[in-house]
Amino acid sequence: MISVEKLSKYYGGFRAIDNVSFRINEGEIVGLLGLNGAGKSTILKVLGCFLLPSDGKASVAGFSVDENPHEIRKLIGYLPDTPPLYDEMTVRSYLEYVAKLKNVPSNRVKERVEAVMAQTNTSGVQEKRLGELSHGFRQRVGIGQALVHDPKVLILDEPINGLDPVQIVEMRDLIISLKGRYTVVLSSHILSEITRTCDRILIVDKGRLVAEGTEAQLQGRMMQNMKLSCDVESLQGSFDSELRKLEGVTGVELQRGVAAGTDRLLIETDRDVRAAVAAKIVGAGVGLLGMTRADTGLEGVFMKLIKTGEERSHV
Amino acid sequence: MSKALLVAGRELRSFFSTWMGYIICAAALFIDGLLFNAFAISGTPKFSADVLADFFYFASGISIVSGVFLAMRLIAEEKQNGTIVLFYTSPISERQLIYGKFLSALIFSLIILFLSLYMPALIFINGKVSLGHLASGYLVLSFLGATAIAVTLFASTISPNQLIAGVTGALFTVTLLVLWMVSEIVEPPFKDLFAYLSIHNKHFSPFSQGIVNTKDVIYYISITVFFLECSVRALEARRWRG
């Protein structure tokens, strides 16, 4: 449904996107994850025909963003980071206006607006002026305007930005409810939201795509570089030096007295050596109280990728 | 065309749903009335046609100024509020957007002109003027308003906010207004060129006397369309710039 090949975008001399390539299949929910300023919004703006690429190609449903932007605009719904709302209009009149703007036949405008208000749970505020709505409702109406012409592709730029925890849960449920009916591309810098709503994650850093895959795939990819935390009974002598001799262990840090009668070994590895480490500790007659990964799942992967800035690779 | 009308309709409603439209309308009519009373109908006795010509002269300034105020927000406000994204990501062309915006301000400007009709109507009570003279005067007021709107709409398209759009639009409009003065002090061929390009003196005077020249009509339509097309191009270019 969406194809991006060697896409680059410059703002003057600044390279906002650098040689990015990816594909998104029909019906997928894909998240662009990256820090603020990583280039996520620029990628979405190119897909939304808002910006032209400086180099490379991007297409939606076979239409090029360079040559057929008008055709693409008929197929997409776009929610920018700030919903494009006219404060003096009511929810209903605004959605009717957007529906007409987006080529909904006049005899179907009312039906589509009703459907979208039901879908986004905004029917109760339909006669309220947009300027009087809370941030959460404004965001919902923003999604409503993106959905009102029943697009094939939905592009959501930071849809949970600025929402409170309750509103985040509501927005998450709303996005999940779109699964299968629309191809959705959304961006966020909040990792937990991306993992909860998306089928696949694209990690962007400094304009480059540094990794892509499902949450499990990305975590699996980093298994060979895991960090282990082993709680053991208080150690006598320098047992940590014994662990360093194990193949695959690149570093060991001993933290004494983390709890009563308990020391902690933080072990850096370049492969999965959990079985060997456990055997070594138990074999030495040291009580193994627990073993966990010290890097916090995908967050660890994300931070590592951002730090190393490694090249794009397929999982 | 229907998209342009859709944009124009929403924009026109927004003039009436905010204070902006009422303030511009009230201020224009108040100043129009003040100038009409102070200069056009007072002082030494005049022929009705001269009173009407004086009215058109003062009203021309009001048409230009209200055109600047009406147009300065048209695109700049959309950029400021982030609502311009709606058009950038919808199946509407830049031309439909610009012409729709222009149409809304032009209609509002014509409403102001319509409401000012009571002033020349007063001349009918104590004098005699031809309807043709009245029509030609209102035609040039409409043209001046349209030109000021188109010029300021272009300024609004290239400016990041309403204030800068207003100042830039006023600067462009005043420049076009005073070109006839510049034409007085420069040598040919610039003398004729500047005189021709000025939006007021050479092209305005015949209308205010009740004379409609086709070349003046073509001039006003051309300069309006020129600035509207500049706005379309400026809006198209932002996809490259980002």
Coordinates of C-alpha atoms in Angstrom, one line a residue:
Chain A
M1 CA 0.0 0.0 0.0
I2 CA 2.9 2.4 0.9
S3 CA 6.3 2.2 -0.7
V4 CA 9.2 4.4 0.2
E5 CA 12.6 4.0 -1.6
K6 CA 15.8 5.9 -0.8
L7 CA 13.8 8.9 0.4
S8 CA 15.7 12.0 1.4
K9 CA 14.4 15.5 2.3
Y10 CA 16.5 18.6 2.9
Y11 CA 15.4 21.8 4.6
G12 CA 18.1 24.1 3.1
G13 CA 21.3 22.5 4.1
F14 CA 19.7 20.4 6.9
R15 CA 19.0 16.8 6.0
A16 CA 15.8 15.9 7.7
I17 CA 15.4 12.4 6.1
D18 CA 18.4 10.5 4.9
N19 CA 18.0 7.6 2.4
V20 CA 15.0 6.0 4.0
S21 CA 13.3 2.9 2.5
F22 CA 10.4 0.8 3.8
R23 CA 7.1 -0.8 2.7
I24 CA 3.8 -1.0 4.5
N25 CA 1.2 -3.6 3.5
E26 CA -2.6 -3.0 3.3
G27 CA -4.3 -3.2 6.6
E28 CA -1.2 -2.9 8.7
I29 CA -0.8 -0.5 11.6
V30 CA 2.8 0.7 11.6
G31 CA 4.5 3.0 14.1
L32 CA 7.3 5.4 13.4
L33 CA 9.3 5.6 16.6
G34 CA 12.0 8.2 17.3
L35 CA 13.0 11.1 19.5
N36 CA 11.7 14.6 18.8
G37 CA 13.3 15.9 15.6
A38 CA 14.2 12.4 14.4
G39 CA 12.4 13.0 11.1
K40 CA 9.1 11.1 11.7
S41 CA 6.8 14.0 10.9
T42 CA 8.8 14.8 7.7
I43 CA 8.3 11.3 6.5
L44 CA 4.6 11.6 7.2
K45 CA 4.4 15.0 5.5
V46 CA 5.9 13.5 2.4
L47 CA 3.4 10.6 2.4
G48 CA 0.6 13.1 3.0
C49 CA 1.8 15.0 -0.1
F50 CA 2.4 18.0 2.1
L51 CA 6.1 18.1 1.1
L52 CA 8.0 16.9 -1.9
P53 CA 11.0 14.7 -1.4
S54 CA 14.4 16.1 -2.3
D55 CA 15.5 12.7 -3.5
G56 CA 14.1 9.1 -3.8
K57 CA 10.6 7.9 -4.3
A58 CA 7.4 7.5 -2.2
S59 CA 4.1 6.1 -3.4
V60 CA 0.7 5.4 -1.9
A61 CA -1.5 2.8 -3.5
G62 CA 0.7 3.0 -6.6
F63 CA 0.4 6.8 -7.0
S64 CA 3.6 8.8 -6.7
V65 CA 3.7 11.7 -4.3
D66 CA 5.6 13.7 -7.0
E67 CA 3.3 13.0 -9.9
N68 CA -0.1 12.2 -8.5
P69 CA -0.5 14.1 -5.2
H70 CA -4.2 14.9 -6.0
E71 CA -5.0 11.1 -6.3
I72 CA -3.2 10.3 -3.1
R73 CA -5.0 13.1 -1.2
K74 CA -8.3 11.3 -2.1
L75 CA -7.0 8.1 -0.5
I76 CA -5.5 9.4 2.7
G77 CA -6.7 10.8 6.0
Y78 CA -4.2 12.9 7.7
L79 CA -4.0 14.1 11.3
P80 CA -1.1 16.5 12.0
D81 CA 0.4 16.9 15.5
T82 CA -2.1 19.8 16.1
P83 CA -5.6 19.0 14.7
P84 CA -6.6 21.5 12.0
L85 CA -9.8 22.8 13.6
Y86 CA -11.7 26.1 13.2
D87 CA -12.7 27.2 16.7
E88 CA -15.8 29.1 15.6
M89 CA -17.4 26.0 13.9
T90 CA -19.4 23.3 15.6
V91 CA -18.2 19.7 15.5
R92 CA -21.0 18.7 13.0
S93 CA -20.6 21.7 10.7
Y94 CA -16.8 21.2 10.7
L95 CA -17.0 17.5 9.8
E96 CA -19.6 18.3 7.1
Y97 CA -17.3 20.9 5.6
V98 CA -14.3 18.5 5.6
A99 CA -16.5 15.8 4.1
K100 CA -17.4 18.1 1.2
L101 CA -13.8 19.2 0.8
K102 CA -12.8 15.6 0.6
N103 CA -15.2 14.7 -2.2
V104 CA -17.9 12.8 -0.2
P105 CA -21.0 12.9 -2.4
S106 CA -23.5 15.4 -1.0
N107 CA -26.2 12.7 -0.5
R108 CA -23.7 10.8 1.7
V109 CA -22.3 13.6 3.8
K110 CA -24.8 13.3 6.6
E111 CA -24.4 9.6 6.8
R112 CA -20.6 9.7 6.9
V113 CA -20.6 12.5 9.5
E114 CA -22.9 10.5 11.7
A115 CA -20.8 7.4 11.3
V116 CA -17.6 9.2 12.1
M117 CA -19.1 10.9 15.2
A118 CA -20.2 7.5 16.4
Q119 CA -16.8 6.0 15.7
T120 CA -14.9 8.8 17.5
N121 CA -17.5 9.1 20.3
T122 CA -18.1 12.8 19.6
S123 CA -21.9 12.6 18.9
G124 CA -22.5 14.1 22.4
V125 CA -20.6 17.3 21.6
Q126 CA -21.8 17.7 17.9
E127 CA -23.4 21.1 18.5
K128 CA -20.5 22.5 20.6
R129 CA -18.0 24.9 19.1
L130 CA -14.6 23.4 18.5
G131 CA -13.0 26.2 20.5
E132 CA -14.9 25.0 23.6
L133 CA -13.7 21.4 23.4
S134 CA -11.1 19.7 25.7
H135 CA -7.8 18.6 24.2
G136 CA -9.0 15.0 24.1
F137 CA -12.2 15.8 22.2
R138 CA -10.3 18.1 19.8
Q139 CA -7.9 15.2 19.0
R140 CA -11.0 12.9 18.5
V141 CA -12.5 15.4 16.1
G142 CA -9.1 15.6 14.4
I143 CA -9.2 11.8 13.8
G144 CA -12.8 12.2 12.7
Q145 CA -11.8 14.7 9.9
A146 CA -9.2 12.2 8.8
L147 CA -11.8 9.4 8.6
V148 CA -14.8 11.2 7.3
H149 CA -14.2 10.3 3.6
D150 CA -13.5 6.7 4.5
P151 CA -9.8 6.8 3.3
K152 CA -7.7 3.7 2.6
V153 CA -4.7 5.1 4.5
L154 CA -4.7 6.9 7.7
I155 CA -1.6 9.0 8.7
L156 CA -1.5 10.1 12.3
D157 CA 1.3 12.3 13.5
E158 CA 1.7 12.0 17.3
P159 CA -2.0 11.2 17.9
I160 CA -1.6 10.9 21.7
N161 CA 0.5 14.0 22.1
G162 CA -0.7 16.1 25.1
L163 CA -3.4 13.7 26.2
D164 CA -4.0 12.7 29.8
P165 CA -3.8 9.0 30.8
V166 CA -7.5 8.4 30.5
Q167 CA -7.6 10.1 27.1
I168 CA -4.5 8.1 26.0
V169 CA -6.3 4.8 26.8
E170 CA -9.4 6.1 24.8
M171 CA -7.2 7.1 21.9
R172 CA -5.4 3.8 22.0
D173 CA -8.7 1.9 21.8
L174 CA -9.8 4.0 19.0
I175 CA -6.7 3.4 17.0
I176 CA -6.8 -0.4 17.7
S177 CA -10.5 -0.3 16.5
L178 CA -9.2 0.8 13.1
K179 CA -7.1 -2.3 12.7
G180 CA -7.8 -4.2 9.5
R181 CA -10.2 -1.6 8.0
Y182 CA -7.5 1.0 7.3
T183 CA -3.7 1.0 6.7
V184 CA -2.5 3.2 9.5
V185 CA 0.9 4.9 9.8
L186 CA 1.4 6.7 13.1
S187 CA 4.3 8.4 14.8
S188 CA 5.2 8.7 18.4
H189 CA 8.2 9.2 20.6
I190 CA 6.4 7.2 23.4
L191 CA 7.6 3.6 23.0
S192 CA 4.9 2.0 25.1
E193 CA 2.1 3.4 22.9
I194 CA 3.7 2.3 19.7
T195 CA 4.2 -1.3 21.0
R196 CA 0.5 -1.5 22.2
T197 CA -1.1 -0.2 19.0
C198 CA 1.2 -1.2 16.1
D199 CA 1.8 -4.4 14.2
R200 CA 5.2 -3.3 13.2
I201 CA 7.7 -0.6 14.3
L202 CA 10.1 1.6 12.3
I203 CA 12.8 3.2 14.4
V204 CA 14.0 6.5 13.1
D205 CA 17.0 8.4 14.3
K206 CA 18.6 11.6 12.8
G207 CA 16.6 11.1 9.6
R208 CA 17.6 7.5 9.1
L209 CA 15.7 4.3 9.5
V210 CA 17.8 2.4 12.0
A211 CA 15.7 -0.7 12.5
E212 CA 12.3 -2.2 11.6
G213 CA 10.3 -5.2 12.7
T214 CA 7.8 -6.4 15.3
E215 CA 8.5 -5.8 19.0
A216 CA 9.5 -9.5 19.3
Q217 CA 11.8 -9.3 16.3
L218 CA 13.5 -6.2 17.5
Q219 CA 14.0 -7.6 20.9
G220 CA 15.3 -10.9 19.5
R221 CA 17.7 -9.1 17.3
M222 CA 19.3 -7.5 20.3
M223 CA 19.5 -10.7 22.3
Q224 CA 23.1 -11.2 21.4
N225 CA 23.8 -7.9 23.1
M226 CA 21.9 -8.4 26.3
K227 CA 22.8 -7.2 29.8
L228 CA 22.0 -9.6 32.6
S229 CA 21.4 -8.8 36.3
C230 CA 22.1 -11.7 38.6
D231 CA 21.2 -11.5 42.3
V232 CA 23.4 -13.9 44.3
E233 CA 24.2 -14.7 47.9
S234 CA 26.9 -12.5 49.3
L235 CA 30.1 -13.4 47.5
Q236 CA 33.4 -14.2 49.0
G237 CA 36.5 -13.0 47.1
S238 CA 36.5 -12.0 43.4
F239 CA 34.0 -14.4 41.8
D240 CA 33.2 -11.8 39.2
S241 CA 36.6 -12.4 37.6
E242 CA 35.6 -16.0 37.0
L243 CA 32.6 -14.9 35.1
R244 CA 34.7 -12.7 32.8
K245 CA 36.5 -15.8 31.6
L246 CA 33.2 -17.1 30.1
E247 CA 33.0 -16.9 26.3
G248 CA 30.6 -14.2 25.3
V249 CA 30.9 -12.1 28.5
T250 CA 32.3 -8.7 27.8
G251 CA 32.1 -7.1 31.2
V252 CA 31.0 -7.7 34.8
E253 CA 30.2 -5.2 37.5
L254 CA 29.7 -6.3 41.1
Q255 CA 27.4 -4.4 43.3
R256 CA 27.7 -5.5 46.9
G257 CA 24.9 -5.5 49.5
V258 CA 22.0 -4.5 47.2
A259 CA 19.8 -6.3 49.9
A260 CA 20.5 -8.2 53.1
G261 CA 22.9 -11.0 52.2
T262 CA 22.6 -10.3 48.5
D263 CA 25.1 -9.0 45.9
R264 CA 24.3 -8.2 42.3
L265 CA 26.3 -9.1 39.2
L266 CA 25.7 -6.9 36.2
I267 CA 26.9 -8.9 33.2
E268 CA 27.5 -7.4 29.7
T269 CA 27.4 -10.0 26.9
D270 CA 27.7 -10.2 23.1
R271 CA 25.4 -13.3 22.8
D272 CA 22.9 -15.2 24.8
V273 CA 24.9 -16.8 27.7
R274 CA 22.2 -17.1 30.3
A275 CA 22.6 -20.9 30.6
A276 CA 26.4 -20.7 30.9
V277 CA 26.3 -18.0 33.5
A278 CA 23.7 -19.8 35.6
A279 CA 25.8 -23.0 35.4
K280 CA 28.9 -21.2 36.4
I281 CA 27.3 -19.5 39.4
V282 CA 25.6 -22.7 40.6
G283 CA 28.7 -24.8 39.9
A284 CA 30.8 -22.5 42.1
G285 CA 28.4 -23.2 45.0
V286 CA 27.1 -19.7 45.0
G287 CA 23.4 -19.3 45.6
L288 CA 21.6 -17.9 42.5
L289 CA 18.7 -15.9 43.8
G290 CA 17.5 -14.5 40.4
M291 CA 18.4 -13.6 36.9
T292 CA 16.8 -10.9 34.8
R293 CA 17.6 -8.8 31.7
A294 CA 18.9 -5.5 32.9
D295 CA 18.0 -3.7 29.6
T296 CA 14.3 -2.9 29.8
G297 CA 13.0 -4.8 26.8
L298 CA 12.3 -2.8 23.6
E299 CA 13.2 0.4 25.4
G300 CA 16.7 -0.9 25.8
V301 CA 16.8 -1.9 22.1
F302 CA 15.5 1.6 21.2
M303 CA 18.1 3.4 23.3
K304 CA 20.9 1.2 22.0
L305 CA 19.9 1.8 18.4
I306 CA 19.7 5.5 19.0
K307 CA 23.0 5.6 20.8
T308 CA 24.9 3.6 18.2
G309 CA 23.1 5.1 15.3
E310 CA 23.6 1.9 13.4
E311 CA 22.7 1.4 9.8
R312 CA 19.3 0.2 8.7
S313 CA 18.9 -3.5 8.8
H314 CA 16.1 -5.9 8.1
V315 CA 15.1 -8.3 10.8
Chain B
M1 CA -15.3 25.6 -8.9
S2 CA -17.5 23.9 -6.3
K3 CA -14.5 23.6 -4.0
A4 CA -13.7 27.3 -4.4
L5 CA -17.3 28.1 -3.5
L6 CA -17.1 25.7 -0.5
V7 CA -14.0 27.5 0.7
A8 CA -15.6 30.9 0.0
G9 CA -18.8 29.9 1.9
R10 CA -16.9 28.8 5.0
E11 CA -14.7 31.9 5.0
L12 CA -17.6 34.2 4.5
R13 CA -19.4 32.6 7.5
S14 CA -16.3 33.1 9.5
F15 CA -16.4 36.8 8.8
F16 CA -19.8 36.9 10.4
S17 CA -19.1 34.5 13.2
T18 CA -16.2 36.5 14.6
W19 CA -15.9 40.2 15.5
M20 CA -13.4 40.8 12.7
G21 CA -16.0 41.1 9.9
Y22 CA -18.3 43.4 11.9
I23 CA -15.5 45.7 13.0
I24 CA -14.1 46.1 9.5
C25 CA -17.7 46.7 8.1
A26 CA -18.6 49.2 10.9
A27 CA -15.3 51.1 10.6
A28 CA -15.4 51.3 6.8
L29 CA -19.0 52.6 6.9
F30 CA -18.3 55.0 9.8
I31 CA -15.2 56.6 8.1
D32 CA -17.0 56.6 4.7
G33 CA -19.9 58.5 6.3
L34 CA -17.6 60.9 8.1
L35 CA -15.7 61.8 4.9
F36 CA -18.9 62.1 2.9
N37 CA -20.4 64.5 5.4
A38 CA -17.2 66.5 6.0
F39 CA -16.0 66.9 2.5
A40 CA -18.4 65.7 -0.2
I41 CA -21.7 67.4 0.9
S42 CA -20.4 70.4 3.0
G43 CA -18.7 73.6 2.0
T44 CA -19.4 75.5 -1.2
P45 CA -22.4 74.5 -3.3
K46 CA -21.5 71.9 -6.0
F47 CA -23.1 70.1 -8.8
S48 CA -24.6 66.7 -7.9
A49 CA -22.1 65.0 -10.2
D50 CA -19.2 66.6 -8.4
V51 CA -20.6 65.6 -5.0
L52 CA -20.8 62.0 -6.3
A53 CA -17.2 62.2 -7.8
D54 CA -16.0 63.4 -4.4
F55 CA -17.8 60.6 -2.7
F56 CA -16.1 58.0 -5.0
Y57 CA -12.7 59.6 -4.3
F58 CA -13.0 59.3 -0.6
A59 CA -14.7 55.9 -0.7
S60 CA -11.8 54.6 -2.9
G61 CA -9.4 54.9 0.0
I62 CA -11.8 53.0 2.3
S63 CA -12.3 50.3 -0.3
I64 CA -8.5 49.8 -0.5
V65 CA -7.9 49.8 3.3
S66 CA -10.8 47.5 4.0
G67 CA -9.5 45.2 1.2
V68 CA -6.2 45.0 3.0
F69 CA -7.8 44.3 6.4
L70 CA -10.1 41.6 4.9
A71 CA -7.4 39.8 3.0
M72 CA -4.4 39.9 5.4
R73 CA -5.8 36.9 7.4
L74 CA -6.9 34.7 4.6
I75 CA -3.9 32.4 4.3
A76 CA -1.7 33.7 7.1
E77 CA -4.2 32.8 9.7
E78 CA -4.6 29.3 8.4
K79 CA -0.8 28.9 8.6
Q80 CA -0.8 30.4 12.2
N81 CA -3.5 28.0 13.4
G82 CA -2.2 25.0 11.5
T83 CA -5.5 24.6 9.6
I84 CA -3.7 25.0 6.3
V85 CA -2.7 21.4 6.6
L86 CA -6.4 20.5 5.9
F87 CA -6.0 21.9 2.4
Y88 CA -2.5 20.6 1.8
T89 CA -3.8 17.0 2.5
S90 CA -7.2 17.3 0.8
P91 CA -8.1 16.9 -2.9
I92 CA -8.3 20.6 -3.5
S93 CA -5.9 22.5 -5.8
E94 CA -4.0 25.6 -4.7
R95 CA -6.0 27.6 -7.3
Q96 CA -9.3 26.5 -5.9
L97 CA -8.1 27.5 -2.4
I98 CA -6.8 30.9 -3.5
Y99 CA -9.8 31.8 -5.6
G100 CA -12.2 30.6 -2.9
K101 CA -10.5 32.8 -0.3
F102 CA -10.5 35.8 -2.7
L103 CA -14.1 35.3 -3.5
S104 CA -15.1 35.4 0.2
A105 CA -13.3 38.7 0.8
L106 CA -14.6 40.2 -2.4
I107 CA -18.2 39.3 -1.5
F108 CA -17.7 40.9 2.0
S109 CA -16.2 44.0 0.4
L110 CA -19.2 44.2 -1.9
I111 CA -21.5 43.9 1.1
I112 CA -19.7 46.9 2.6
L113 CA -20.1 48.8 -0.7
F114 CA -23.8 47.9 -0.8
L115 CA -24.3 49.2 2.7
S116 CA -22.7 52.5 1.7
L117 CA -25.3 53.1 -1.0
Y118 CA -27.4 55.2 1.3
M119 CA -24.9 58.0 0.9
P120 CA -25.1 58.6 -2.8
A121 CA -28.9 58.0 -2.4
L122 CA -29.0 61.1 -0.3
I123 CA -27.8 63.1 -3.4
F124 CA -30.9 62.0 -5.2
I125 CA -33.0 63.8 -2.6
N126 CA -31.6 67.2 -3.3
G127 CA -29.9 66.8 -6.6
K128 CA -29.8 64.9 -9.9
V129 CA -27.2 62.3 -10.9
S130 CA -27.3 59.6 -13.5
L131 CA -27.5 55.9 -12.5
G132 CA -24.7 55.3 -15.0
H133 CA -22.4 57.6 -13.1
L134 CA -23.4 55.8 -9.9
A135 CA -22.8 52.4 -11.5
S136 CA -19.4 53.3 -12.9
G137 CA -18.3 54.7 -9.6
Y138 CA -19.3 51.6 -7.7
L139 CA -17.7 49.5 -10.4
V140 CA -14.3 51.1 -9.8
L141 CA -14.7 50.9 -6.0
S142 CA -15.3 47.1 -6.5
F143 CA -12.2 46.9 -8.8
L144 CA -10.1 48.8 -6.2
G145 CA -11.3 46.5 -3.4
A146 CA -10.6 43.4 -5.5
T147 CA -7.1 44.6 -6.4
A148 CA -6.3 45.4 -2.8
I149 CA -7.6 42.0 -1.7
A150 CA -5.6 40.2 -4.4
V151 CA -2.4 42.1 -3.5
T152 CA -2.8 41.4 0.2
L153 CA -3.8 37.8 -0.4
F154 CA -0.5 37.4 -2.1
A155 CA 1.2 39.0 0.9
S156 CA -0.8 36.7 3.2
T157 CA 0.4 33.7 1.2
I158 CA 4.1 34.5 1.6
S159 CA 3.9 35.8 5.2
P160 CA 4.1 33.6 8.4
N161 CA 1.4 35.6 10.3
Q162 CA -1.4 38.1 9.9
L163 CA 0.5 41.1 11.2
I164 CA 3.3 40.7 8.7
A165 CA 0.8 39.9 6.0
G166 CA -1.1 43.2 6.8
V167 CA 2.1 45.3 6.8
T168 CA 3.4 43.6 3.6
G169 CA 0.1 43.9 1.9
A170 CA -0.2 47.5 2.8
L171 CA 3.3 48.2 1.5
F172 CA 2.6 46.5 -1.8
T173 CA -0.8 48.4 -2.2
V174 CA 0.7 51.8 -1.3
T175 CA 3.5 51.2 -3.7
L176 CA 1.0 50.5 -6.5
L177 CA -1.0 53.5 -5.3
V178 CA 1.8 56.1 -5.4
L179 CA 3.4 54.9 -8.6
W180 CA 1.6 57.7 -10.4
M181 CA 3.5 60.2 -8.3
V182 CA 6.7 58.5 -9.1
S183 CA 5.7 58.6 -12.8
E184 CA 5.7 62.4 -12.5
I185 CA 9.4 62.6 -11.7
V186 CA 10.9 59.9 -13.9
E187 CA 11.9 59.9 -17.6
P188 CA 10.2 57.8 -20.3
P189 CA 9.8 54.9 -20.8
F190 CA 9.3 54.5 -17.0
K191 CA 7.1 57.5 -16.8
D192 CA 4.4 55.8 -18.9
L193 CA 5.0 52.4 -17.3
F194 CA 4.6 53.7 -13.8
A195 CA 1.6 55.8 -14.7
Y196 CA 0.0 52.7 -16.3
L197 CA 0.7 50.4 -13.3
S198 CA -0.7 52.8 -10.7
I199 CA -4.0 51.4 -9.4
H200 CA -5.6 54.8 -8.7
N201 CA -5.0 58.0 -10.6
K202 CA -5.0 57.2 -14.3
H203 CA -7.4 54.3 -14.2
F204 CA -9.7 55.5 -11.4
S205 CA -10.5 59.1 -12.6
P206 CA -12.6 58.2 -15.7
F207 CA -14.8 55.9 -13.6
S208 CA -15.4 58.5 -10.9
Q209 CA -16.6 60.9 -13.7
G210 CA -19.0 58.2 -15.0
I211 CA -16.8 57.1 -17.9
V212 CA -16.1 53.4 -18.3
N213 CA -13.1 52.6 -20.5
T214 CA -12.6 49.0 -21.5
K215 CA -8.8 49.3 -21.2
D216 CA -9.2 50.4 -17.5
V217 CA -11.5 47.4 -16.9
I218 CA -8.9 45.1 -18.4
Y219 CA -6.2 46.7 -16.3
Y220 CA -8.0 46.1 -13.0
I221 CA -9.0 42.6 -13.9
S222 CA -5.4 41.9 -15.2
I223 CA -3.7 43.1 -12.0
T224 CA -6.1 41.3 -9.8
V225 CA -5.6 38.0 -11.7
F226 CA -1.8 38.5 -11.8
F227 CA -1.6 38.7 -8.0
L228 CA -4.0 35.8 -7.5
E229 CA -1.9 33.7 -9.8
C230 CA 1.3 34.8 -7.9
S231 CA -0.5 33.5 -4.7
V232 CA -1.2 30.2 -6.4
R233 CA 2.4 29.8 -7.4
A234 CA 3.7 30.8 -4.0
L235 CA 1.4 28.2 -2.4
E236 CA 2.5 25.5 -4.8
A237 CA 6.2 26.3 -4.2
R238 CA 5.9 25.6 -0.4
R239 CA 5.8 21.8 -1.2
W240 CA 9.4 22.2 -2.5
R241 CA 10.5 24.5 0.4
G242 CA 8.9 22.6 3.2

